[in-house]
Short mmCIF file of C-alpha atoms and ligand atoms in Angstrom, two decimals:
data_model
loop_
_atom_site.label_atom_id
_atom_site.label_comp_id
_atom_site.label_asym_id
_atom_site.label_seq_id
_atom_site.Cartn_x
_atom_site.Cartn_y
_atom_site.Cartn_z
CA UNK A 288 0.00 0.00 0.00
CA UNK A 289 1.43 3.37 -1.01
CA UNK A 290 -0.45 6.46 0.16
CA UNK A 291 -0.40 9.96 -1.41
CA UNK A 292 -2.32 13.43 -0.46
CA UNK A 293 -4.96 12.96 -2.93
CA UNK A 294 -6.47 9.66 -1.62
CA UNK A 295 -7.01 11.43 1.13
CA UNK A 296 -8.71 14.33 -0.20
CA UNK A 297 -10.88 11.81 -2.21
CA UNK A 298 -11.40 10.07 1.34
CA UNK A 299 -12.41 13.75 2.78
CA UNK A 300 -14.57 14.28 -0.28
CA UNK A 301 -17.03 11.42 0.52
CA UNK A 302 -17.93 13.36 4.25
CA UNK A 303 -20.83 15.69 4.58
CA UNK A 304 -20.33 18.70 6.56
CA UNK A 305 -23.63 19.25 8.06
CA UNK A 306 -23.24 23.06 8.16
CA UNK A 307 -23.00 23.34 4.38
CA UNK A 308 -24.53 19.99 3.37
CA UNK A 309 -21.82 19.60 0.78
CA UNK A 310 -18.33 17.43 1.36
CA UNK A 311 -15.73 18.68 3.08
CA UNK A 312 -13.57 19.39 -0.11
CA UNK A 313 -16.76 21.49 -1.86
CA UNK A 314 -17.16 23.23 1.68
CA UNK A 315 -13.17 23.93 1.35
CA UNK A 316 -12.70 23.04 4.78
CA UNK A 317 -9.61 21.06 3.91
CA UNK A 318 -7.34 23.81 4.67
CA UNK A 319 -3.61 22.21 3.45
CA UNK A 320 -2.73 19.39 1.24
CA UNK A 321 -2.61 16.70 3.84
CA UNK A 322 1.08 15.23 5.08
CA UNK A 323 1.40 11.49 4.38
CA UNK A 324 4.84 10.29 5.82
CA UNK A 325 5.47 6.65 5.09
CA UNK A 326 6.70 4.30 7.72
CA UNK A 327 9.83 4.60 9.63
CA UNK A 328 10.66 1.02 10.18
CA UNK A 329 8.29 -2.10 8.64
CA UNK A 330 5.58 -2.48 10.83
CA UNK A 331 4.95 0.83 11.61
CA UNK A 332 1.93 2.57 10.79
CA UNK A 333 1.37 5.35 7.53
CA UNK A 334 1.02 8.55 9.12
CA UNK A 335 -1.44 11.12 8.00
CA UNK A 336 -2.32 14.36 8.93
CA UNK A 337 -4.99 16.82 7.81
CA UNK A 338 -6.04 19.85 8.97
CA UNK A 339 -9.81 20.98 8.61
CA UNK A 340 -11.02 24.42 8.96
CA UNK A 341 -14.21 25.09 10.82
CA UNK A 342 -16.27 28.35 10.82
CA UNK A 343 -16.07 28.44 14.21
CA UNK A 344 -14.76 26.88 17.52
CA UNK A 345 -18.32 26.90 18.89
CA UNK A 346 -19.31 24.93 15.38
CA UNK A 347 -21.97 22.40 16.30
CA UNK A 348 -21.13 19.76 13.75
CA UNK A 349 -17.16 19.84 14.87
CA UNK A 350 -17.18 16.59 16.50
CA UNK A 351 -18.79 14.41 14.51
CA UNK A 352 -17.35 16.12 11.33
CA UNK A 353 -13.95 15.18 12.78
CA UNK A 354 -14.72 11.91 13.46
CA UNK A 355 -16.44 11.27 10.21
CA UNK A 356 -13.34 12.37 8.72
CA UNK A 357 -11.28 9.89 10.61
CA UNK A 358 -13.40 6.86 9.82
CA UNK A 359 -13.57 7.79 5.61
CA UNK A 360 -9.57 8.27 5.67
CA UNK A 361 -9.04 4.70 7.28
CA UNK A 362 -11.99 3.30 5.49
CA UNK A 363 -10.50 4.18 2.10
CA UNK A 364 -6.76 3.62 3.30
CA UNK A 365 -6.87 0.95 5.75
CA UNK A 366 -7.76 0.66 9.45
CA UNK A 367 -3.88 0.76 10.26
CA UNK A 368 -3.05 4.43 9.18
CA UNK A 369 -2.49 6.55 12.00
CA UNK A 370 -4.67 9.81 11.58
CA UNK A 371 -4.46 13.15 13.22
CA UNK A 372 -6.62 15.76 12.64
CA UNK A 373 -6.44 19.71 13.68
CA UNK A 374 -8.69 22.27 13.43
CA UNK A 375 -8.37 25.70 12.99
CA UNK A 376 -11.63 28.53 12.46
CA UNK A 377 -12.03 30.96 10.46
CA UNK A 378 -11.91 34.76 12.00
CA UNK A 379 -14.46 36.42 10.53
CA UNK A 380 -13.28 40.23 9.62
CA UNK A 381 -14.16 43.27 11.57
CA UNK A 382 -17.24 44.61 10.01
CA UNK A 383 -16.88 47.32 7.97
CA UNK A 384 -17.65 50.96 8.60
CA UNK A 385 -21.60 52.17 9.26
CA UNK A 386 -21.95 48.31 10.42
CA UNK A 387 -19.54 48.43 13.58
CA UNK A 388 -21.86 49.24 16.27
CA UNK A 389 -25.45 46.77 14.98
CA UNK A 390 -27.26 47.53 18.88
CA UNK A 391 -26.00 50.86 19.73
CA UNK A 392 -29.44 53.68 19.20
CA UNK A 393 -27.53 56.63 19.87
CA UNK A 394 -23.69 57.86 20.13
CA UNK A 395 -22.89 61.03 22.13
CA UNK A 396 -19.37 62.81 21.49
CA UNK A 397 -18.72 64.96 24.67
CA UNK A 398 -16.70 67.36 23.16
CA UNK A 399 -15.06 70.88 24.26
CA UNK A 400 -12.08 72.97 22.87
CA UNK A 401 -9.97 73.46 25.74
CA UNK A 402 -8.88 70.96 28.10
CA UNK A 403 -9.53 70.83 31.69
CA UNK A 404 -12.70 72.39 31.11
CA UNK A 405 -14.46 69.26 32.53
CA UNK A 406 -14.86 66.71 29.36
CA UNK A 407 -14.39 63.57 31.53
CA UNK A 408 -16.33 64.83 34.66
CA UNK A 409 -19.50 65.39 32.53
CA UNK A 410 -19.18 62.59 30.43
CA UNK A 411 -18.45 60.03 33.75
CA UNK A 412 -21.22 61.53 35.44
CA UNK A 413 -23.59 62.07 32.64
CA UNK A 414 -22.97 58.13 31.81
CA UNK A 415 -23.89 57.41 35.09
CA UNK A 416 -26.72 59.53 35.28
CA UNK A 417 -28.36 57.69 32.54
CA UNK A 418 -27.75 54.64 33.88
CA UNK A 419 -29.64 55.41 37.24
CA UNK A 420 -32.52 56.59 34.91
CA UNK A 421 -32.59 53.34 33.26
CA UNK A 422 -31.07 53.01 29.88
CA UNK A 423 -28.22 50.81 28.73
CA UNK A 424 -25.06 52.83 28.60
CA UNK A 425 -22.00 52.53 27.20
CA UNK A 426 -18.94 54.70 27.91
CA UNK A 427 -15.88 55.26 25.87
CA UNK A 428 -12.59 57.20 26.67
CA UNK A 429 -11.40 58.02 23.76
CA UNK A 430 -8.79 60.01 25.21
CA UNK A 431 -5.95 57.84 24.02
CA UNK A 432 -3.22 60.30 25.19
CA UNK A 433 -4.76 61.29 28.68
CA UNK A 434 -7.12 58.61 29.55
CA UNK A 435 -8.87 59.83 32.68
CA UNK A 436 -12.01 57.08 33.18
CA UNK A 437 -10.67 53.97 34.97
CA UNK A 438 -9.57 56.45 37.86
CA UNK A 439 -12.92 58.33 37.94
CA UNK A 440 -14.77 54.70 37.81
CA UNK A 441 -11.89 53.31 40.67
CA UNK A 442 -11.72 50.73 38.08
CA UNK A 443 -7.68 51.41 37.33
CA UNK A 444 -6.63 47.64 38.01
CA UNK A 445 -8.94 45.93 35.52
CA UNK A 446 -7.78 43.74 33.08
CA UNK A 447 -10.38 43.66 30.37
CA UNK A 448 -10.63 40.30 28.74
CA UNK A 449 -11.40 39.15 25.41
CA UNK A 450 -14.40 36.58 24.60
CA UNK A 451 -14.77 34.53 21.22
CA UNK A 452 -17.80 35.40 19.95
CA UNK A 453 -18.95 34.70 16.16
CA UNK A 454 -15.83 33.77 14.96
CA UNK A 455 -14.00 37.10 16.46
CA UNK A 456 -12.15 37.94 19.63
CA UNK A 457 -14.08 40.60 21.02
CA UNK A 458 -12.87 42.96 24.25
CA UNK A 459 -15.48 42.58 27.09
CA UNK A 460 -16.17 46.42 28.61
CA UNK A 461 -15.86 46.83 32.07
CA UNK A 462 -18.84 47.38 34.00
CA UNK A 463 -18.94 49.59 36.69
CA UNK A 464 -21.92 51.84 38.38
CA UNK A 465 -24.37 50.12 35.63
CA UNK A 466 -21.75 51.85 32.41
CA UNK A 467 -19.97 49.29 30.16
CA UNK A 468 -16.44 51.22 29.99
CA UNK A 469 -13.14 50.95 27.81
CA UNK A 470 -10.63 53.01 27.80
CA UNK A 471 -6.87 52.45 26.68
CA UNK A 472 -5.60 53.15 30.05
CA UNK A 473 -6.79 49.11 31.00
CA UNK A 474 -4.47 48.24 28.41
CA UNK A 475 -1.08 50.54 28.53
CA UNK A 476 0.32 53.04 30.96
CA UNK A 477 -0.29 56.52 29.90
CA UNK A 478 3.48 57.12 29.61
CA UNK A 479 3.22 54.50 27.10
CA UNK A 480 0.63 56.10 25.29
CA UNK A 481 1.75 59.50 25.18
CA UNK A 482 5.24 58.00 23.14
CA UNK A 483 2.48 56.57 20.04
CA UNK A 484 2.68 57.54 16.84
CA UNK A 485 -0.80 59.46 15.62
CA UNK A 486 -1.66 55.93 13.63
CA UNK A 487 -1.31 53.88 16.64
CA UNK A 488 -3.60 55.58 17.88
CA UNK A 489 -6.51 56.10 16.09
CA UNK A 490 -5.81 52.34 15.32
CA UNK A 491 -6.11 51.31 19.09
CA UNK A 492 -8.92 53.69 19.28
CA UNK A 493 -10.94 51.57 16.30
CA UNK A 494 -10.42 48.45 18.08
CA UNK A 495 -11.95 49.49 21.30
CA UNK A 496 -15.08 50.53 19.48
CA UNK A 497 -15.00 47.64 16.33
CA UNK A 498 -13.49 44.85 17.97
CA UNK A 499 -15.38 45.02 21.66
CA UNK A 500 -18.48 43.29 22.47
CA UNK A 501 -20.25 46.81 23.22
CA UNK A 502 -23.90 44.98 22.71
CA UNK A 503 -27.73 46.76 23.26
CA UNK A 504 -27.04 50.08 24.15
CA UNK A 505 -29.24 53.43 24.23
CA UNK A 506 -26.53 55.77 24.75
CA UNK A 507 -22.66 55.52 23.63
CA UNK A 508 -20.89 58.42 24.94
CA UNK A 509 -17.49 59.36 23.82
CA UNK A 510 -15.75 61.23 25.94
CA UNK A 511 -13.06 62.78 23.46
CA UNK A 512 -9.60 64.70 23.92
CA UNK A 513 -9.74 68.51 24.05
CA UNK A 514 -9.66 70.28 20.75
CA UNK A 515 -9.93 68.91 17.03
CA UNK A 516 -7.56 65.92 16.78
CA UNK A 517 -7.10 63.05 14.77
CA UNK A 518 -9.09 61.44 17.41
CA UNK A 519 -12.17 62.93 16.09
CA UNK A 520 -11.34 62.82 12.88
CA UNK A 521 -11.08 59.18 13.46
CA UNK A 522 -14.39 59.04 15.48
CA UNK A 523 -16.16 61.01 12.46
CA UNK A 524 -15.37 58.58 9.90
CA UNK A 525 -15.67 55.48 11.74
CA UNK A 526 -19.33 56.36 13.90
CA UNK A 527 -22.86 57.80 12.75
CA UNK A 528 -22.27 60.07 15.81
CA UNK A 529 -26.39 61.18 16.79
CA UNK A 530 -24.76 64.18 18.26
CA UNK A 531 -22.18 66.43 19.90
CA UNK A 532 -22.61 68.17 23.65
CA UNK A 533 -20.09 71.21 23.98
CA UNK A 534 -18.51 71.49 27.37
CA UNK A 535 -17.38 74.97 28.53
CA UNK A 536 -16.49 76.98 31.12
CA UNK A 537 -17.96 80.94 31.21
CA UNK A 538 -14.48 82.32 30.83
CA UNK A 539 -13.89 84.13 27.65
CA UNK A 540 -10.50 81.32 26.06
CA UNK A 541 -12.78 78.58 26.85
CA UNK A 542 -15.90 79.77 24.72
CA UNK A 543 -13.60 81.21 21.90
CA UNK A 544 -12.30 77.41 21.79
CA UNK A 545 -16.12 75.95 22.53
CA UNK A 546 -16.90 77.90 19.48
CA UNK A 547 -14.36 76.01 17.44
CA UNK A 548 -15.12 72.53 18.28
CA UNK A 549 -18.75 73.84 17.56
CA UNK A 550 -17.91 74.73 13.77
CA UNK A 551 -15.83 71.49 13.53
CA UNK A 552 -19.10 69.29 14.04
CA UNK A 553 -21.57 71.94 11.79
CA UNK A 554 -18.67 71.57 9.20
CA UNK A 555 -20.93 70.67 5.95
CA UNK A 556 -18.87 67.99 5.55
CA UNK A 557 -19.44 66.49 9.18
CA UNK A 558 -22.69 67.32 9.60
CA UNK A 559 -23.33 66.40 13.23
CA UNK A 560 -25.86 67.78 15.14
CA UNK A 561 -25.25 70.44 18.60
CA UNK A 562 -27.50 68.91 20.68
CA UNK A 563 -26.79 71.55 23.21
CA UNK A 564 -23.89 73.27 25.35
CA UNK A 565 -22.99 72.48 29.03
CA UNK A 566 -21.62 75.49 31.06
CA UNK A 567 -19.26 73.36 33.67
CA UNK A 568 -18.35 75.63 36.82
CA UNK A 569 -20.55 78.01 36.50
CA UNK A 570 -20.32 79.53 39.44
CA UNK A 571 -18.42 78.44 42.56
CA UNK A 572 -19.92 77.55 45.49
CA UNK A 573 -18.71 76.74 48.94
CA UNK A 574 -19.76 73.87 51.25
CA UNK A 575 -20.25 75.93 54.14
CA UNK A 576 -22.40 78.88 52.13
CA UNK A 577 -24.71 76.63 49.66
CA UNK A 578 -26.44 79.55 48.86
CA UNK A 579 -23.40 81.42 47.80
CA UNK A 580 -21.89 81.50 43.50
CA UNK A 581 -19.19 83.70 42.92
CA UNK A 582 -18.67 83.77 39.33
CA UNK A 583 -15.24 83.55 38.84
CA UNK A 584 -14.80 82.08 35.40
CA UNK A 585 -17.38 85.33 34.37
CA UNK A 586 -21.51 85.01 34.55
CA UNK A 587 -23.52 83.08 32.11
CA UNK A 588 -20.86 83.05 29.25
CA UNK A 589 -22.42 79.89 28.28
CA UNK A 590 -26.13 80.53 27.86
CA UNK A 591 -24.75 83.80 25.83
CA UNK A 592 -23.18 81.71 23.48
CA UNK A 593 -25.85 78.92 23.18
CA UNK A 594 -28.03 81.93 22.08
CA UNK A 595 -26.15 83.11 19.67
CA UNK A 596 -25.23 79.60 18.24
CA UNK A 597 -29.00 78.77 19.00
CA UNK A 598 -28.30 75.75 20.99
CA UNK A 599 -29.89 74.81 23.94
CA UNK A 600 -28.50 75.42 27.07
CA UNK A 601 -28.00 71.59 29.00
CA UNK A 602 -26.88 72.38 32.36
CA UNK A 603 -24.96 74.67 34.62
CA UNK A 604 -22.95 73.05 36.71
CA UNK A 605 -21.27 74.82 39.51
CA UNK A 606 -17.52 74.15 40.94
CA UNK A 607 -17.84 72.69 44.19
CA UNK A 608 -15.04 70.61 45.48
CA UNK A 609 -17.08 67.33 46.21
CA UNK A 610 -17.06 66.85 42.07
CA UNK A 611 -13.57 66.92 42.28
CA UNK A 612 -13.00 65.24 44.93
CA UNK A 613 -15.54 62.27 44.13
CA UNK A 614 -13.68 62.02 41.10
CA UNK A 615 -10.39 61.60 42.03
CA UNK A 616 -11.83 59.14 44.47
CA UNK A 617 -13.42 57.07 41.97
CA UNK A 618 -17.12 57.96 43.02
CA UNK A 619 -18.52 60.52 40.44
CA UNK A 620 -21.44 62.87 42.29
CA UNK A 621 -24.16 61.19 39.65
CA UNK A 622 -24.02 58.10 42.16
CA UNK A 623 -25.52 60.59 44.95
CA UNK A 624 -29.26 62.32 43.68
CA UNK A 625 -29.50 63.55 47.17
CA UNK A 626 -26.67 65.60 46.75
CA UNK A 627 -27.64 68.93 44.71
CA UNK A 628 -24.46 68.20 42.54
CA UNK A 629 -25.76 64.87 42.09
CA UNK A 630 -29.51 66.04 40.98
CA UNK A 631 -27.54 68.34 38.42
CA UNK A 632 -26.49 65.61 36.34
CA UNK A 633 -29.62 63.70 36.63
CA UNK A 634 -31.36 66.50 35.71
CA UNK A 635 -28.50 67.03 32.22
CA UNK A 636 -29.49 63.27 31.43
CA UNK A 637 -32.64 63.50 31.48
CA UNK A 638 -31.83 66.94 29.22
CA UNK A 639 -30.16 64.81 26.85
CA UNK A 640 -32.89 62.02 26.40
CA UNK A 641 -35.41 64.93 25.56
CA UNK A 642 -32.84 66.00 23.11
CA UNK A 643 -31.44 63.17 21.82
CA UNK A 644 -35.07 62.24 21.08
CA UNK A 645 -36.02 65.57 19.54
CA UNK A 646 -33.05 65.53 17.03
CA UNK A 647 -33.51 61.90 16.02
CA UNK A 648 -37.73 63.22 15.02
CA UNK A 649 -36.66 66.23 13.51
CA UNK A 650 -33.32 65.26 11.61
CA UNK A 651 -31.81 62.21 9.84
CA UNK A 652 -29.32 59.97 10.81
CA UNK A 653 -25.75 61.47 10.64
CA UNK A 654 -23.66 59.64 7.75
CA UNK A 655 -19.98 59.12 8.21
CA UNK A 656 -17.41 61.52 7.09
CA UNK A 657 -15.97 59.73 4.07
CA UNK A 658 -12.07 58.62 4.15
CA UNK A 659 -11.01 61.10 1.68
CA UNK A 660 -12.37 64.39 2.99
N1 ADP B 960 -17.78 71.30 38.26
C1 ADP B 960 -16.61 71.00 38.79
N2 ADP B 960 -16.31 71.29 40.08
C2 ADP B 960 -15.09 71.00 40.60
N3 ADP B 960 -14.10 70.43 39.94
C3 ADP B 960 -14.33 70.09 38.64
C4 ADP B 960 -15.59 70.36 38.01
N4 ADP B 960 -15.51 69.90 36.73
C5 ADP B 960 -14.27 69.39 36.58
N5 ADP B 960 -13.56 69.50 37.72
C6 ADP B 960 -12.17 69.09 37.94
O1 ADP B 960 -11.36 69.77 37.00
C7 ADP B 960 -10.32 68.93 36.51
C8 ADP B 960 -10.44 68.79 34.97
O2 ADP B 960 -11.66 68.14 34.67
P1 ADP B 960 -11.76 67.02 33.52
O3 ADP B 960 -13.13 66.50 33.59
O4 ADP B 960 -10.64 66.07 33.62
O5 ADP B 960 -11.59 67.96 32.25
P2 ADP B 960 -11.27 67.58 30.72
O6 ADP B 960 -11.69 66.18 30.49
O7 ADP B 960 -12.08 68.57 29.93
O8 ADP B 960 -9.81 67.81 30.52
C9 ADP B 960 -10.49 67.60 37.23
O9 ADP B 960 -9.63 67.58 38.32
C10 ADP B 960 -11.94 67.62 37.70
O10 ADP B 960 -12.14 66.88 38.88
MG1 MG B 961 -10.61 64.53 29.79
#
């Protein structure tokens, strides 16, 4: 008996793979030409090895396929031949743009000019918020280069793990206070971060939205990095983004770069909606004198501009230490609604909802910016 590669491929040609109801050769499932290797001494067994390619490790016809397959090689070339089989799957590819994110209703980009205006305080709290009102949240940091959410969520020693899941390896989000959360700071140290190139980046940032398992959602907020980086321009042409929220301070720099991001999103080639501004410390106010705002950053610089921009005013939050402080300590305000601070953000969600579902009557959905503009 002398055994070659293609008596085994006609042995693998006379199995039915359930999943396809064709043979395993038609199905192309037979993913090299098999190894035959002769016998060492006389005696010893032909060896032959094949390797079959399923769609998936979860693939409920793997077993008996493989077994099937087993039994047709040594029928057609004798009990005696030794036979291994692997199996390998297929990965199915990342879908493609405008298909990323099948269960997600609306995507929120929490956006400002200037940094340390409070981005990642409203968009931590304002996650949160809408979580204690019900909905399915989802919360991205897309702040590659100053990732700021696993401390504010006290989640900064999670390891996010990855599940198989239709053929793919998708990231599981953390969840924490009722959000699912990524951010790259579960994955690198920001020192690391801050030495990427720009395409490392953005291509880091794709995978935590494309390649995560983000599910049902009713809001996916974005908290983004100040200004108008690459990171938006990424976000722009990889998410139908429902709409932007401006976060600003009253003081004159801040609104003069509020204004900016504003005209990046009404560009007429972006086309995403304002849904509405956010004046963050609006007034200060001291624990021991409630009743007290001194308007240090200026009065109502906010409101001013959401006239003249005619956008609705969201919220006016005022600086009090205890949203500072329950940041840094991993325990946004939002988790509170006794606490005034606390009933200001509940209140901005339920702003946004009314919003949100306002803009999705009135306009249609936002397309993505296109690769070449
Ligand atoms: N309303 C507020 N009252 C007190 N501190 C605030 C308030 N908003 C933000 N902060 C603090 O200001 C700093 C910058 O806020 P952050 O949300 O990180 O801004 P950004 O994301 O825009 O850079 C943080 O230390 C944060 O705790
Ligand atoms: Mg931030």
């Amino acid at each position: 008996m002398t055994l070659y590669p293609q008596l085994i491929i006609d042995a693998l040609a006379t199995v039915t793979y359930a999943g396809t109801k064709k043979n395993l050769v038609e199905s192309k499932m037979v993913a090299d030409t098999p190894a035959v290797s002769a016998p060492q001494n006389p005696g010893a067994p032909w060896k032959v090895k094949v390797v079959l390619e399923f769609p998936r490790d979860t693939d409920p016809f793997l077993r008996s396929t493989v077994k099937a397959a087993e039994a047709a090689i040594k029928y057609h070339c004798g009990q005696d031949v030794e036979v291994t089989i692997e199996t390998e799957f297929k990965t199915a590819p990342r879908p493609e743009v405008g298909q990323m994110l099948p269960g997600v209703k609306n995507i929120i980009a929490v956006s400002s000019g200037k940094g340390g205006v409070g981005k990642s305080t409203v968009s931590a709290n304002l996650a949160i918020a809408l979580a204690r009102l019900g909905y399915r949240v989802g919360l991205l940091d897309t702040d590659i280069f100053g990732p700021s959410m696993p401390k504010m969520f006290n989640v900064e020693d999670e390891r996010p793990y990855a599940i198989k899941k239709d053929g793919r390896d998708l990231i599981v989000p953390v969840e924490q206070y009722g959000v699912k959360l990524l951010s790259i700071g579960f994955f690198v140290s920001p020192t690391t971060a801050t030495l990427w190139r720009g395409g490392m980046a953005t291509s880091a940032l794709k995978q935590l939205i494309a390649d995560a398992d983000w599910g049902e959602l009713d809001y996916f907020i974005l908290d983004t990095p100040p200004g108008t980086s690459d990171i938006h321009l990424t976000l722009l042409q990889t998410l139908p983004i429902t709409g932007a929220v401006i976060v600003s301070t009253p003081q004159q720099v801040a609104l003069a770069d509020a204004r900016k991001g504003i005209d990046m999103y009404r560009n007429e080639k972006v086309n995403v909606p304002i849904l509405g501004l956010i004046e963050n410390m609006a007034w200060f106010t001291p624990a021991e004198l409630p009743e007290n705002r001194y308007y240090i950053f200026g009065k109502e610089g906010c409101k001013q501009l959401a006239e003249e921009m005619n956008v609705p005013l969201l919220a006016q939050i005022p600086l009090v230490q205890s949203i500072c402080d329950n940041g840094d300590s991993g325990t946004p305000v939002a988790l509170n609604s006794d606490s005034a601070t606390g009933l200001a953000f509940i209140n901005l969600a339920q702003a946004v909802v009314t919003v949100v579902n306002r803009r999705n009557k009135e306009q249609p959905a936002t397309k993505i910016v296109g690769m070449n503009q």
